[in-house]
């Protein structure tokens, strides 16, 4: 809250960017579809929402615009708030099947929100009578809220507000009496903007210093492994997905059993998100190949990455940065495609951590917002998306959800699916959500870009089945590889013996380093390499004074020790985890190379 103007709440530059990116063809709201068992009534839903909405304050705040767009808009408590402007009631026509519900979702997701009111809307839908695996008479809630209000992680707060973990609704403390401050005048807003501009240059030196430090860290990583640079914007190949869109939306969903995805993750030694990306990549490859439009270069997706800390868990707004990731769509074999995606994602995460994107996204506060909105509309009108290489081909965002049944006013939530904005030049958004053992991959597009979204949705299922069959054919064990007993101990013992046998050995780095091996042969070793050569040691013990700590699974460690995996590649692929000074870890890697050469 702004102390000089009570009732005003500032938004970040990133929040404001989602407002100024909005055009008539690109409403910038996120949305979702929730399906509940049929005992829920509209009146019960409305009463519960009224009882709890004070828990998410953005639901009763509306925008206040600075004259002439000189600064970011602000939030203010809406003195005229009326829930009935945001909550609607309808029913599917008979027979009440999935196609009718999906088309209703597509139509609602197409419609922009009214900026004169709080930026959200919910539609209560009855008559879900002929949807497979859904009991007849069930109901749905279609929701949408502007991206300026929330990101995927803060959106979970709305889920927490609406749903309970038991059929018996929890008791909520009643809201305090609303104290609504008057809406500021244009003169007050301009005065506040002048003060804001006066303070803003003080932030610039810190942002420039952060940017310089980020460049330094990224450069160190690039020197450590120059063959695996991160993917940059505008490296994506042109595809039919990257053209101007229309105002209409097409939406669908593919549901998968989450345990199948987790099993593949365990067998392949990767993450759930890697498997999800590989499934989406397989569907994209199939879809474009069927159209004779599969490029030789791999498609590039933008993956939103949350920068929200634990302390910011309950705050609204956007705390995200972007990671650009090659989807290996140029690889035919689904297993090799997954392996390449895992490697690409590990490289991306490593650079993401090095540049500390959370600090750098504060630079959005310096965007000239009045010009930004005009530029977005001019870009859309001129259809420039047809005339340059795409910044990226699509967006894939994964928002994990609770894996237990949830209830709304006593009715069980049966399914949860999502939707998010598309833009000119980026005509496909894949929102991945999970709830109670079910993974939902929901493509959002425009008929102008993807008129056959049903075919693409079917290809998501086909891609998942193809990947599962290919992994099964490898005959891998979920228990992991069988390692020779004492193999990890032997590697460290040999290194310690080589150092003891040659105390004058010249080493390229000094300091204290901690190396932890995890798995069945778990152990921790400390390398003490001071200036005094006689005091050097490699011992099996923990250390609190190490300049950096490294951690690696036993199988990967032995793979590296055998010379089949070098240190930079292990680091970039995520197999070698580093905590502390990255430059020190790079120096330690050179020490290991010297010790290995001594053995040879």
Coordinates of C-alpha atoms in Angstrom, one line a residue:
X1 CA 0.0 0.0 0.0
X2 CA 1.2 3.5 -0.8
X3 CA 1.4 5.5 2.5
X4 CA 1.0 8.8 0.7
X5 CA -2.2 7.6 -1.0
X6 CA -4.1 5.2 1.3
X7 CA -5.8 2.4 -0.6
X8 CA -3.5 2.5 -3.6
X9 CA -1.5 -0.7 -4.3
X10 CA 1.5 -0.7 -6.7
X11 CA 2.0 -3.4 -9.3
X12 CA 5.3 -4.5 -10.6
X13 CA 6.6 -3.7 -14.0
X14 CA 6.1 -7.3 -15.0
X15 CA 2.5 -7.3 -13.9
X16 CA 1.9 -4.1 -15.9
X17 CA 3.6 -5.7 -18.9
X18 CA 0.7 -8.2 -19.1
X19 CA -1.8 -5.3 -19.3
X20 CA 0.1 -3.5 -22.1
X21 CA 0.6 -6.7 -24.1
X22 CA -3.2 -7.0 -24.3
X23 CA -4.7 -6.3 -27.7
X24 CA -8.2 -7.0 -29.1
X25 CA -6.9 -10.4 -30.4
X26 CA -4.9 -11.2 -27.3
X27 CA -6.8 -10.9 -24.1
X28 CA -4.2 -11.6 -21.4
X29 CA -6.1 -13.6 -18.8
X30 CA -5.3 -17.1 -17.5
X31 CA -8.2 -19.5 -17.0
X32 CA -9.2 -22.9 -16.1
X33 CA -12.0 -25.5 -15.9
X34 CA -12.9 -27.3 -12.7
X35 CA -15.5 -30.1 -12.7
X36 CA -17.3 -31.0 -9.5
X37 CA -19.7 -33.8 -8.7
X38 CA -23.3 -33.0 -9.2
X39 CA -24.4 -32.1 -5.6
X40 CA -23.0 -28.6 -5.8
X41 CA -25.6 -25.8 -6.5
X42 CA -25.1 -22.3 -7.8
X43 CA -26.4 -20.7 -4.6
X44 CA -24.0 -22.8 -2.4
X45 CA -21.1 -21.8 -4.7
X46 CA -22.0 -18.1 -4.6
X47 CA -22.3 -18.2 -0.8
X48 CA -19.0 -19.9 -0.3
X49 CA -17.3 -17.4 -2.7
X50 CA -18.8 -14.4 -0.8
X51 CA -17.7 -15.9 2.5
X52 CA -14.0 -16.5 1.4
X53 CA -13.1 -14.0 -1.3
X54 CA -11.6 -11.6 1.3
X55 CA -8.7 -14.1 1.6
X56 CA -7.6 -13.1 -2.0
X57 CA -7.6 -9.4 -1.9
X58 CA -7.0 -8.9 -5.7
X59 CA -10.5 -10.2 -6.3
X60 CA -12.0 -6.9 -5.0
X61 CA -9.4 -4.5 -6.5
X62 CA -9.7 -2.7 -9.8
X63 CA -7.3 -0.7 -11.9
X64 CA -6.6 3.0 -11.6
X65 CA -4.8 4.4 -14.7
X66 CA -2.3 7.2 -14.5
X67 CA -3.2 10.0 -17.0
X68 CA -1.5 9.7 -20.4
X69 CA -0.1 6.3 -19.4
X70 CA 2.9 8.0 -17.8
X71 CA 3.4 5.3 -15.2
X72 CA 2.2 1.8 -14.4
X73 CA -1.5 1.4 -13.4
X74 CA -2.3 0.9 -9.7
X75 CA -4.7 -1.3 -7.8
X76 CA -7.4 0.2 -5.6
X77 CA -10.2 -1.4 -3.6
X78 CA -13.3 -1.2 -5.8
X79 CA -16.0 0.9 -4.0
X80 CA -18.7 -0.5 -6.3
X81 CA -17.8 -4.1 -6.1
X82 CA -20.7 -6.5 -6.9
X83 CA -20.1 -10.2 -7.1
X84 CA -22.9 -10.6 -9.6
X85 CA -20.9 -8.7 -12.3
X86 CA -18.3 -11.5 -12.0
X87 CA -20.2 -14.7 -11.3
X88 CA -22.5 -16.1 -14.0
X89 CA -24.8 -19.1 -14.2
X90 CA -25.6 -21.2 -17.3
X91 CA -26.3 -24.8 -18.4
X92 CA -25.1 -26.9 -21.4
X93 CA -27.8 -27.7 -23.9
X94 CA -28.6 -31.4 -24.3
X95 CA -27.0 -33.8 -24.4
X96 CA -24.4 -32.0 -22.2
X97 CA -21.3 -33.7 -23.6
X98 CA -17.6 -32.8 -23.7
X99 CA -17.7 -31.1 -27.0
X100 CA -20.3 -28.6 -25.8
X101 CA -18.4 -27.9 -22.6
X102 CA -15.1 -27.5 -24.6
X103 CA -16.7 -25.1 -27.0
X104 CA -18.2 -23.0 -24.1
X105 CA -14.7 -22.8 -22.5
X106 CA -13.2 -21.7 -25.9
X107 CA -15.8 -19.0 -26.2
X108 CA -15.4 -17.7 -22.7
X109 CA -11.6 -17.8 -22.9
X110 CA -11.9 -15.7 -26.1
X111 CA -13.7 -12.8 -24.3
X112 CA -11.6 -10.0 -22.7
X113 CA -12.3 -8.9 -19.1
X114 CA -13.9 -5.5 -18.3
X115 CA -11.1 -3.3 -17.1
X116 CA -13.4 -1.0 -15.2
X117 CA -14.0 -3.8 -12.7
X118 CA -11.8 -6.3 -10.8
X119 CA -10.2 -8.4 -13.5
X120 CA -11.8 -11.9 -13.0
X121 CA -14.9 -13.8 -13.9
X122 CA -16.4 -17.2 -13.1
X123 CA -19.1 -19.1 -15.0
X124 CA -21.0 -21.9 -13.1
X125 CA -22.1 -24.5 -15.6
X126 CA -24.8 -27.2 -15.1
X127 CA -26.0 -30.0 -17.2
X128 CA -22.8 -32.1 -17.6
X129 CA -24.8 -35.3 -18.4
X130 CA -22.8 -37.2 -21.1
X131 CA -19.1 -36.8 -20.4
X132 CA -17.1 -40.1 -20.0
X133 CA -16.0 -40.8 -16.4
X134 CA -18.0 -37.8 -15.1
X135 CA -21.3 -38.6 -13.2
X136 CA -24.4 -37.3 -14.9
X137 CA -25.6 -34.0 -13.4
X138 CA -22.1 -32.8 -12.5
X139 CA -21.3 -29.1 -12.6
X140 CA -18.3 -27.1 -13.8
X141 CA -16.8 -23.7 -13.0
X142 CA -15.0 -21.9 -15.9
X143 CA -12.7 -19.2 -14.4
X144 CA -10.5 -16.5 -15.8
X145 CA -8.4 -13.9 -14.1
X146 CA -6.0 -11.3 -15.7
X147 CA -2.4 -12.3 -15.8
X148 CA -1.5 -8.9 -14.3
X149 CA -3.1 -10.3 -11.0
X150 CA -1.4 -13.7 -10.8
X151 CA 1.1 -16.1 -12.1
X152 CA 0.7 -19.9 -12.0
X153 CA 2.1 -20.3 -8.5
X154 CA 0.1 -17.4 -6.9
X155 CA -3.0 -18.8 -8.7
X156 CA -2.7 -21.7 -6.3
X157 CA -3.8 -19.3 -3.6
X158 CA -7.2 -19.0 -5.3
X159 CA -7.5 -22.8 -5.3
X160 CA -6.6 -22.8 -1.6
X161 CA -9.3 -20.2 -1.0
X162 CA -12.1 -22.1 -2.8
X163 CA -11.3 -25.7 -1.9
X164 CA -11.1 -27.8 1.3
X165 CA -9.3 -31.1 2.0
X166 CA -12.4 -32.7 3.5
X167 CA -16.1 -32.7 2.6
X168 CA -16.8 -30.6 5.7
X169 CA -15.9 -27.0 4.8
X170 CA -13.5 -25.3 7.1
X171 CA -14.5 -22.4 9.2
X172 CA -13.3 -19.0 7.8
X173 CA -12.9 -15.9 10.0
X174 CA -15.4 -13.2 8.7
X175 CA -13.8 -10.3 6.9
X176 CA -13.2 -7.1 8.8
X177 CA -15.4 -4.1 7.8
X178 CA -14.3 -2.7 4.4
X179 CA -12.7 0.7 4.6
X180 CA -12.7 2.0 1.1
X181 CA -10.4 4.9 0.3
X182 CA -11.6 7.5 -2.2
X183 CA -10.3 7.0 -5.8
X184 CA -7.5 9.5 -6.3
X185 CA -7.9 12.4 -8.7
X186 CA -5.7 12.8 -11.8
X187 CA -3.7 15.5 -10.0
X188 CA -3.0 13.1 -7.1
X189 CA -1.9 10.4 -9.5
X190 CA 0.4 12.7 -11.5
X191 CA 1.9 14.0 -8.2
X192 CA 2.6 10.4 -7.1
X193 CA 4.1 9.6 -10.5
X194 CA 6.5 12.5 -10.3
X195 CA 7.7 11.3 -6.9
X196 CA 8.1 7.8 -8.3
X197 CA 10.2 9.0 -11.2
X198 CA 12.4 10.9 -8.8
X199 CA 13.1 7.8 -6.8
X200 CA 13.5 5.4 -9.8
X201 CA 17.1 6.4 -10.9
X202 CA 18.3 5.3 -7.4
X203 CA 17.5 1.7 -8.4
X204 CA 19.4 1.9 -11.7
X205 CA 23.0 1.4 -10.3
X206 CA 22.0 -1.7 -8.4
X207 CA 20.3 -3.2 -11.5
X208 CA 23.3 -2.4 -13.7
X209 CA 25.6 -4.0 -11.1
X210 CA 23.3 -7.1 -11.0
X211 CA 23.3 -7.3 -14.8
X212 CA 27.1 -7.1 -14.9
X213 CA 27.5 -9.8 -12.2
X214 CA 25.0 -12.0 -14.2
X215 CA 27.1 -11.6 -17.3
X216 CA 30.2 -12.6 -15.4
X217 CA 28.6 -15.7 -14.0
X218 CA 27.2 -16.8 -17.4
X219 CA 30.6 -16.2 -19.0
X220 CA 32.3 -18.5 -16.4
X221 CA 29.7 -21.2 -17.2
X222 CA 30.3 -20.8 -21.0
X223 CA 34.0 -21.1 -20.5
X224 CA 33.5 -24.3 -18.5
X225 CA 31.4 -25.9 -21.2
X226 CA 31.4 -23.9 -24.4
X227 CA 29.8 -26.7 -26.4
X228 CA 26.5 -26.4 -24.5
X229 CA 25.4 -22.7 -24.6
X230 CA 21.8 -21.8 -23.5
X231 CA 19.1 -21.2 -26.1
X232 CA 18.6 -17.5 -26.8
X233 CA 15.4 -15.7 -28.0
X234 CA 14.8 -15.5 -31.8
X235 CA 16.6 -18.8 -32.5
X236 CA 13.4 -20.7 -33.2
X237 CA 12.6 -21.9 -36.7
X238 CA 9.5 -20.5 -38.5
X239 CA 6.4 -22.8 -38.3
X240 CA 2.7 -22.6 -39.0
X241 CA 2.2 -22.0 -35.3
X242 CA 4.0 -18.7 -35.5
X243 CA 1.6 -16.4 -37.4
X244 CA -0.9 -13.7 -36.5
X245 CA -3.9 -15.0 -34.5
X246 CA -7.6 -14.0 -34.4
X247 CA -9.7 -13.1 -31.4
X248 CA -11.3 -16.6 -31.3
X249 CA -9.8 -19.3 -29.1
X250 CA -9.8 -23.1 -29.5
X251 CA -9.2 -25.2 -26.4
X252 CA -9.0 -28.9 -25.5
X253 CA -7.3 -31.2 -23.0
X254 CA -5.5 -34.5 -22.9
X255 CA -5.6 -36.4 -19.5
X256 CA -2.8 -38.8 -18.6
X257 CA -2.3 -40.9 -15.4
X258 CA 0.4 -39.1 -13.4
X259 CA 1.9 -42.4 -12.2
X260 CA 2.8 -43.3 -15.8
X261 CA 4.8 -40.1 -16.1
X262 CA 6.5 -40.6 -12.8
X263 CA 7.5 -44.1 -13.7
X264 CA 9.1 -42.9 -16.9
X265 CA 10.9 -40.2 -14.9
X266 CA 12.3 -42.7 -12.5
X267 CA 13.4 -45.1 -15.3
X268 CA 15.1 -42.4 -17.3
X269 CA 16.7 -40.5 -14.3
X270 CA 15.1 -37.2 -15.3
X271 CA 12.3 -35.0 -14.0
X272 CA 8.6 -35.1 -14.4
X273 CA 8.8 -31.8 -16.3
X274 CA 11.4 -33.4 -18.7
X275 CA 8.9 -36.2 -19.5
X276 CA 6.0 -33.7 -20.0
X277 CA 8.2 -31.7 -22.4
X278 CA 9.1 -34.8 -24.3
X279 CA 5.5 -35.8 -24.6
X280 CA 4.6 -32.3 -25.9
X281 CA 7.6 -32.3 -28.2
X282 CA 6.5 -35.7 -29.7
X283 CA 3.0 -34.3 -30.4
X284 CA 4.4 -31.2 -32.0
X285 CA 6.7 -33.3 -34.2
X286 CA 3.7 -35.5 -35.3
X287 CA 1.5 -32.5 -36.0
X288 CA 4.0 -30.5 -38.1
X289 CA 5.2 -33.6 -39.9
X290 CA 1.6 -34.4 -40.9
X291 CA 1.4 -31.0 -42.5
X292 CA 4.8 -31.3 -44.2
X293 CA 6.0 -28.3 -42.1
X294 CA 8.4 -30.0 -39.6
X295 CA 11.6 -27.8 -39.6
X296 CA 15.0 -29.3 -39.6
X297 CA 15.9 -27.2 -36.6
X298 CA 14.4 -28.1 -33.2
X299 CA 11.4 -26.2 -32.0
X300 CA 12.0 -23.8 -29.1
X301 CA 9.6 -23.5 -26.2
X302 CA 9.5 -20.8 -23.6
X303 CA 9.2 -22.3 -20.1
X304 CA 8.1 -19.9 -17.3
X305 CA 10.2 -20.4 -14.2
X306 CA 9.0 -19.2 -10.9
X307 CA 11.3 -16.9 -8.9
X308 CA 8.9 -16.8 -6.0
X309 CA 10.7 -17.3 -2.6
X310 CA 9.1 -19.0 0.4
X311 CA 8.6 -15.6 2.0
X312 CA 6.6 -14.5 -1.1
X313 CA 4.5 -17.7 -1.3
X314 CA 1.3 -15.9 -0.2
X315 CA 1.8 -12.8 -2.4
X316 CA -0.1 -12.2 -5.6
X317 CA 1.2 -10.8 -8.9
X318 CA 3.9 -12.3 -11.1
X319 CA 7.2 -13.6 -9.9
X320 CA 8.4 -15.4 -13.0
X321 CA 11.2 -15.4 -15.5
X322 CA 11.6 -17.2 -18.8
X323 CA 13.8 -20.1 -19.9
X324 CA 14.1 -20.9 -23.6
X325 CA 14.4 -24.6 -24.3
X326 CA 15.0 -26.6 -27.5
X327 CA 12.5 -29.4 -27.8
X328 CA 14.7 -31.8 -29.8
X329 CA 11.9 -32.2 -32.4
X330 CA 14.6 -32.9 -35.0
X331 CA 15.2 -36.3 -33.3
X332 CA 13.0 -39.2 -34.4
X333 CA 13.7 -41.6 -31.6
X334 CA 11.5 -40.7 -28.5
X335 CA 14.0 -41.9 -25.9
X336 CA 16.9 -39.9 -27.5
X337 CA 14.5 -36.9 -27.7
X338 CA 13.8 -37.2 -24.0
X339 CA 17.5 -37.5 -23.2
X340 CA 18.3 -34.4 -25.2
X341 CA 15.5 -32.4 -23.6
X342 CA 16.7 -33.4 -20.1
X343 CA 20.2 -32.2 -21.1
X344 CA 18.8 -28.9 -22.6
X345 CA 16.7 -28.3 -19.5
X346 CA 19.6 -28.9 -17.2
X347 CA 21.7 -26.4 -19.1
X348 CA 18.9 -23.9 -19.0
X349 CA 18.4 -24.2 -15.3
X350 CA 22.1 -23.8 -14.7
X351 CA 22.3 -20.6 -16.5
X352 CA 19.0 -19.5 -15.0
X353 CA 20.4 -19.9 -11.5
X354 CA 23.7 -18.2 -12.5
X355 CA 22.1 -15.0 -13.8
X356 CA 19.7 -14.7 -10.8
X357 CA 16.8 -13.7 -13.0
X358 CA 14.7 -12.6 -10.0
X359 CA 16.8 -9.5 -9.6
X360 CA 17.0 -8.8 -13.3
X361 CA 13.2 -8.8 -13.9
X362 CA 13.1 -5.7 -11.8
X363 CA 14.3 -3.9 -15.0
X364 CA 10.7 -4.1 -16.2
X365 CA 10.0 -1.2 -13.9
X366 CA 11.9 1.0 -16.4
X367 CA 9.7 0.1 -19.4
X368 CA 8.0 3.2 -20.9
X369 CA 4.5 1.8 -20.4
X370 CA 2.6 4.3 -22.4
X371 CA 4.7 3.5 -25.4
X372 CA 4.7 -0.3 -24.7
X373 CA 0.9 -0.5 -25.1
X374 CA 0.9 1.4 -28.4
X375 CA 3.8 -0.8 -29.6
X376 CA 1.9 -4.0 -28.9
X377 CA -1.2 -2.8 -30.7
X378 CA 0.9 -1.6 -33.7
X379 CA 2.7 -4.9 -33.9
X380 CA -0.7 -6.8 -34.0
X381 CA -2.3 -4.5 -36.6
X382 CA 0.7 -4.7 -38.9
X383 CA 1.0 -8.5 -38.6
X384 CA 4.7 -8.3 -38.2
X385 CA 4.7 -11.8 -36.9
X386 CA 4.7 -13.0 -40.5
X387 CA 8.0 -11.2 -41.2
X388 CA 10.6 -12.2 -38.7
X389 CA 12.0 -15.3 -37.0
X390 CA 9.9 -16.3 -34.0
X391 CA 11.2 -15.4 -30.5
X392 CA 10.0 -19.0 -29.6
X393 CA 7.5 -21.4 -31.1
X394 CA 5.2 -22.1 -28.2
X395 CA 4.9 -21.8 -24.4
X396 CA 4.7 -24.9 -22.1
X397 CA 4.0 -24.1 -18.5
X398 CA 3.7 -26.7 -15.8
X399 CA 1.8 -25.9 -12.5
X400 CA 1.8 -28.8 -10.2
X401 CA -1.3 -29.2 -8.0
X402 CA -2.3 -31.2 -4.9
X403 CA -2.4 -35.0 -5.2
X404 CA -5.3 -35.5 -2.8
X405 CA -9.0 -35.1 -3.3
X406 CA -10.3 -31.5 -2.8
X407 CA -13.9 -30.4 -2.0
X408 CA -15.9 -27.3 -2.7
X409 CA -18.9 -26.7 -0.4
X410 CA -18.9 -30.5 0.2
X411 CA -18.7 -31.6 -3.5
X412 CA -15.6 -33.3 -4.7
X413 CA -13.4 -31.8 -7.4
X414 CA -13.2 -34.4 -10.1
X415 CA -10.9 -32.7 -12.6
X416 CA -8.8 -29.5 -13.0
X417 CA -7.5 -28.0 -16.3
X418 CA -5.9 -24.8 -17.4
X419 CA -5.7 -22.2 -20.1
X420 CA -3.3 -19.2 -20.7
X421 CA -2.9 -16.4 -23.3
X422 CA -1.5 -16.7 -26.8
X423 CA -0.1 -13.8 -28.9
X424 CA 0.6 -12.8 -32.5
X425 CA 3.5 -14.9 -33.6
X426 CA 3.0 -17.4 -30.7
X427 CA -0.2 -19.3 -31.5
X428 CA 0.0 -22.3 -29.1
X429 CA 0.1 -22.4 -25.3
X430 CA 0.3 -25.7 -23.5
X431 CA -0.8 -25.5 -19.8
X432 CA 0.1 -28.5 -17.8
X433 CA -1.7 -29.1 -14.5
X434 CA -1.8 -32.1 -12.1
X435 CA -4.4 -33.0 -9.6
X436 CA -5.1 -36.2 -7.6
X437 CA -3.1 -38.5 -9.8
X438 CA -4.2 -37.0 -13.1
X439 CA -2.0 -34.9 -15.4
X440 CA -3.8 -32.5 -17.7
X441 CA -2.1 -31.1 -20.8
X442 CA -4.4 -28.3 -22.2
X443 CA -3.5 -26.7 -25.5
X444 CA -4.9 -23.2 -26.2
X445 CA -4.7 -21.9 -29.7
X446 CA -6.7 -19.9 -32.3
X447 CA -8.6 -21.4 -35.3
X448 CA -6.5 -19.1 -37.5
X449 CA -3.4 -21.0 -36.4
X450 CA -4.6 -24.4 -35.3
X451 CA -8.1 -25.2 -36.8
X452 CA -7.6 -28.9 -35.9
X453 CA -6.8 -28.7 -32.2
X454 CA -8.7 -32.0 -31.7
X455 CA -6.1 -33.7 -33.9
X456 CA -3.2 -32.2 -31.9
X457 CA -4.8 -33.2 -28.6
X458 CA -5.1 -36.8 -29.8
X459 CA -1.4 -36.7 -30.8
X460 CA -0.5 -35.8 -27.2
X461 CA -1.9 -39.2 -26.1
X462 CA -0.2 -40.9 -29.0
X463 CA 3.1 -39.3 -28.1
X464 CA 2.8 -40.4 -24.5
X465 CA 2.1 -44.0 -25.5
X466 CA 5.0 -43.9 -28.0
X467 CA 7.4 -42.7 -25.4
X468 CA 6.3 -45.2 -22.8
X469 CA 6.6 -48.1 -25.3
X470 CA 10.1 -47.0 -26.3
X471 CA 11.3 -46.7 -22.7
X472 CA 9.7 -50.1 -21.8
X473 CA 11.7 -51.6 -24.7
X474 CA 14.9 -50.7 -23.0
X475 CA 14.3 -53.1 -20.2
X476 CA 15.4 -50.7 -17.5
X477 CA 15.0 -51.4 -13.8
X478 CA 13.3 -49.0 -11.5
X479 CA 15.9 -49.9 -8.9
X480 CA 18.7 -48.3 -10.9
X481 CA 22.0 -49.8 -12.1
X482 CA 23.8 -52.4 -10.1
X483 CA 27.2 -51.0 -9.0
X484 CA 30.3 -53.0 -7.9
X485 CA 30.5 -53.0 -4.1
X486 CA 32.9 -50.5 -2.7
X487 CA 33.5 -48.9 -6.1
X488 CA 32.9 -45.3 -5.0
X489 CA 35.2 -45.8 -1.9
X490 CA 37.9 -47.1 -4.2
X491 CA 37.9 -44.0 -6.4
X492 CA 38.4 -41.6 -3.5
X493 CA 41.0 -43.9 -1.8
X494 CA 43.0 -44.0 -5.0
X495 CA 42.9 -40.2 -5.3
X496 CA 44.0 -39.8 -1.7
X497 CA 46.8 -42.3 -2.2
X498 CA 48.1 -40.5 -5.3
X499 CA 48.2 -37.2 -3.4
X500 CA 50.0 -38.8 -0.5
X501 CA 52.5 -40.5 -2.9
X502 CA 53.4 -37.1 -4.5
X503 CA 53.1 -34.3 -2.0
X504 CA 54.8 -31.9 -4.4
X505 CA 52.1 -32.5 -7.1
X506 CA 51.2 -29.2 -8.8
X507 CA 47.5 -28.5 -8.5
X508 CA 45.6 -25.8 -10.4
X509 CA 43.5 -24.7 -7.4
X510 CA 43.6 -24.4 -3.7
X511 CA 41.0 -24.4 -0.9
X512 CA 38.6 -26.7 0.9
X513 CA 36.1 -28.6 -1.2
X514 CA 33.3 -30.9 -0.2
X515 CA 32.1 -33.8 -2.4
X516 CA 29.0 -35.8 -1.5
X517 CA 28.0 -39.0 -3.3
X518 CA 24.4 -40.1 -2.9
X519 CA 22.7 -43.4 -3.5
X520 CA 23.4 -46.9 -2.2
X521 CA 27.1 -46.0 -1.8
X522 CA 26.5 -42.7 -0.2
X523 CA 29.5 -40.9 1.4
X524 CA 31.0 -37.5 1.9
X525 CA 34.7 -36.6 1.3
X526 CA 36.6 -33.4 2.0
X527 CA 39.5 -32.2 -0.1
X528 CA 41.8 -29.8 1.9
X529 CA 44.3 -28.2 -0.5
X530 CA 46.0 -25.3 1.3
X531 CA 49.1 -23.4 0.2
X532 CA 51.2 -25.6 2.5
X533 CA 51.6 -28.8 0.4
X534 CA 52.4 -30.9 3.4
X535 CA 49.0 -30.2 4.9
X536 CA 47.0 -31.4 1.8
X537 CA 44.6 -34.2 2.5
X538 CA 41.6 -36.1 1.0
X539 CA 39.6 -37.6 3.8
X540 CA 36.2 -39.2 4.3
X541 CA 34.5 -36.7 6.5
X542 CA 32.1 -33.7 6.3
X543 CA 33.2 -30.1 6.2
X544 CA 31.6 -26.8 7.3
X545 CA 34.3 -24.5 5.8
X546 CA 34.3 -25.6 2.2
X547 CA 34.2 -22.9 -0.5
X548 CA 31.9 -25.0 -2.5
X549 CA 30.0 -28.3 -2.1
X550 CA 29.4 -30.8 -4.9
X551 CA 26.8 -33.6 -5.0
X552 CA 26.4 -36.5 -7.4
X553 CA 24.6 -39.8 -7.6
X554 CA 26.9 -42.9 -7.2
X555 CA 26.2 -44.2 -10.7
X556 CA 26.9 -40.8 -12.3
X557 CA 30.0 -40.4 -10.2
X558 CA 31.5 -43.7 -11.3
X559 CA 30.6 -42.8 -14.9
X560 CA 32.6 -39.6 -14.6
X561 CA 35.4 -41.3 -12.8
X562 CA 35.8 -43.8 -15.6
X563 CA 36.3 -40.9 -18.1
X564 CA 32.9 -41.5 -19.9
X565 CA 31.5 -38.2 -18.6
X566 CA 33.5 -35.0 -18.1
X567 CA 32.9 -32.6 -15.2
X568 CA 31.5 -29.6 -17.2
X569 CA 29.1 -31.9 -19.1
X570 CA 28.0 -33.5 -15.8
X571 CA 27.4 -30.0 -14.4
X572 CA 25.5 -28.8 -17.4
X573 CA 23.3 -31.9 -17.6
X574 CA 22.3 -31.5 -13.9
X575 CA 24.1 -34.7 -12.8
X576 CA 26.6 -32.7 -10.8
X577 CA 25.0 -30.3 -8.3
X578 CA 27.1 -27.4 -7.1
X579 CA 26.4 -25.3 -4.0
X580 CA 28.5 -22.2 -3.4
X581 CA 31.2 -20.6 -5.6
X582 CA 30.8 -21.8 -9.2
X583 CA 34.3 -20.6 -10.1
X584 CA 35.8 -22.5 -7.2
X585 CA 33.9 -25.6 -8.4
X586 CA 35.4 -25.2 -11.9
X587 CA 38.9 -24.9 -10.3
X588 CA 38.2 -28.1 -8.3
X589 CA 37.2 -29.9 -11.5
X590 CA 40.7 -29.1 -12.9
X591 CA 42.2 -30.6 -9.7
X592 CA 40.3 -33.8 -10.4
X593 CA 41.7 -33.9 -13.9
X594 CA 45.3 -33.6 -12.6
X595 CA 44.7 -36.4 -10.1
X596 CA 43.2 -38.6 -12.8
X597 CA 46.2 -37.9 -15.1
X598 CA 48.6 -38.8 -12.2
X599 CA 46.9 -42.2 -12.1
X600 CA 47.3 -42.7 -15.8

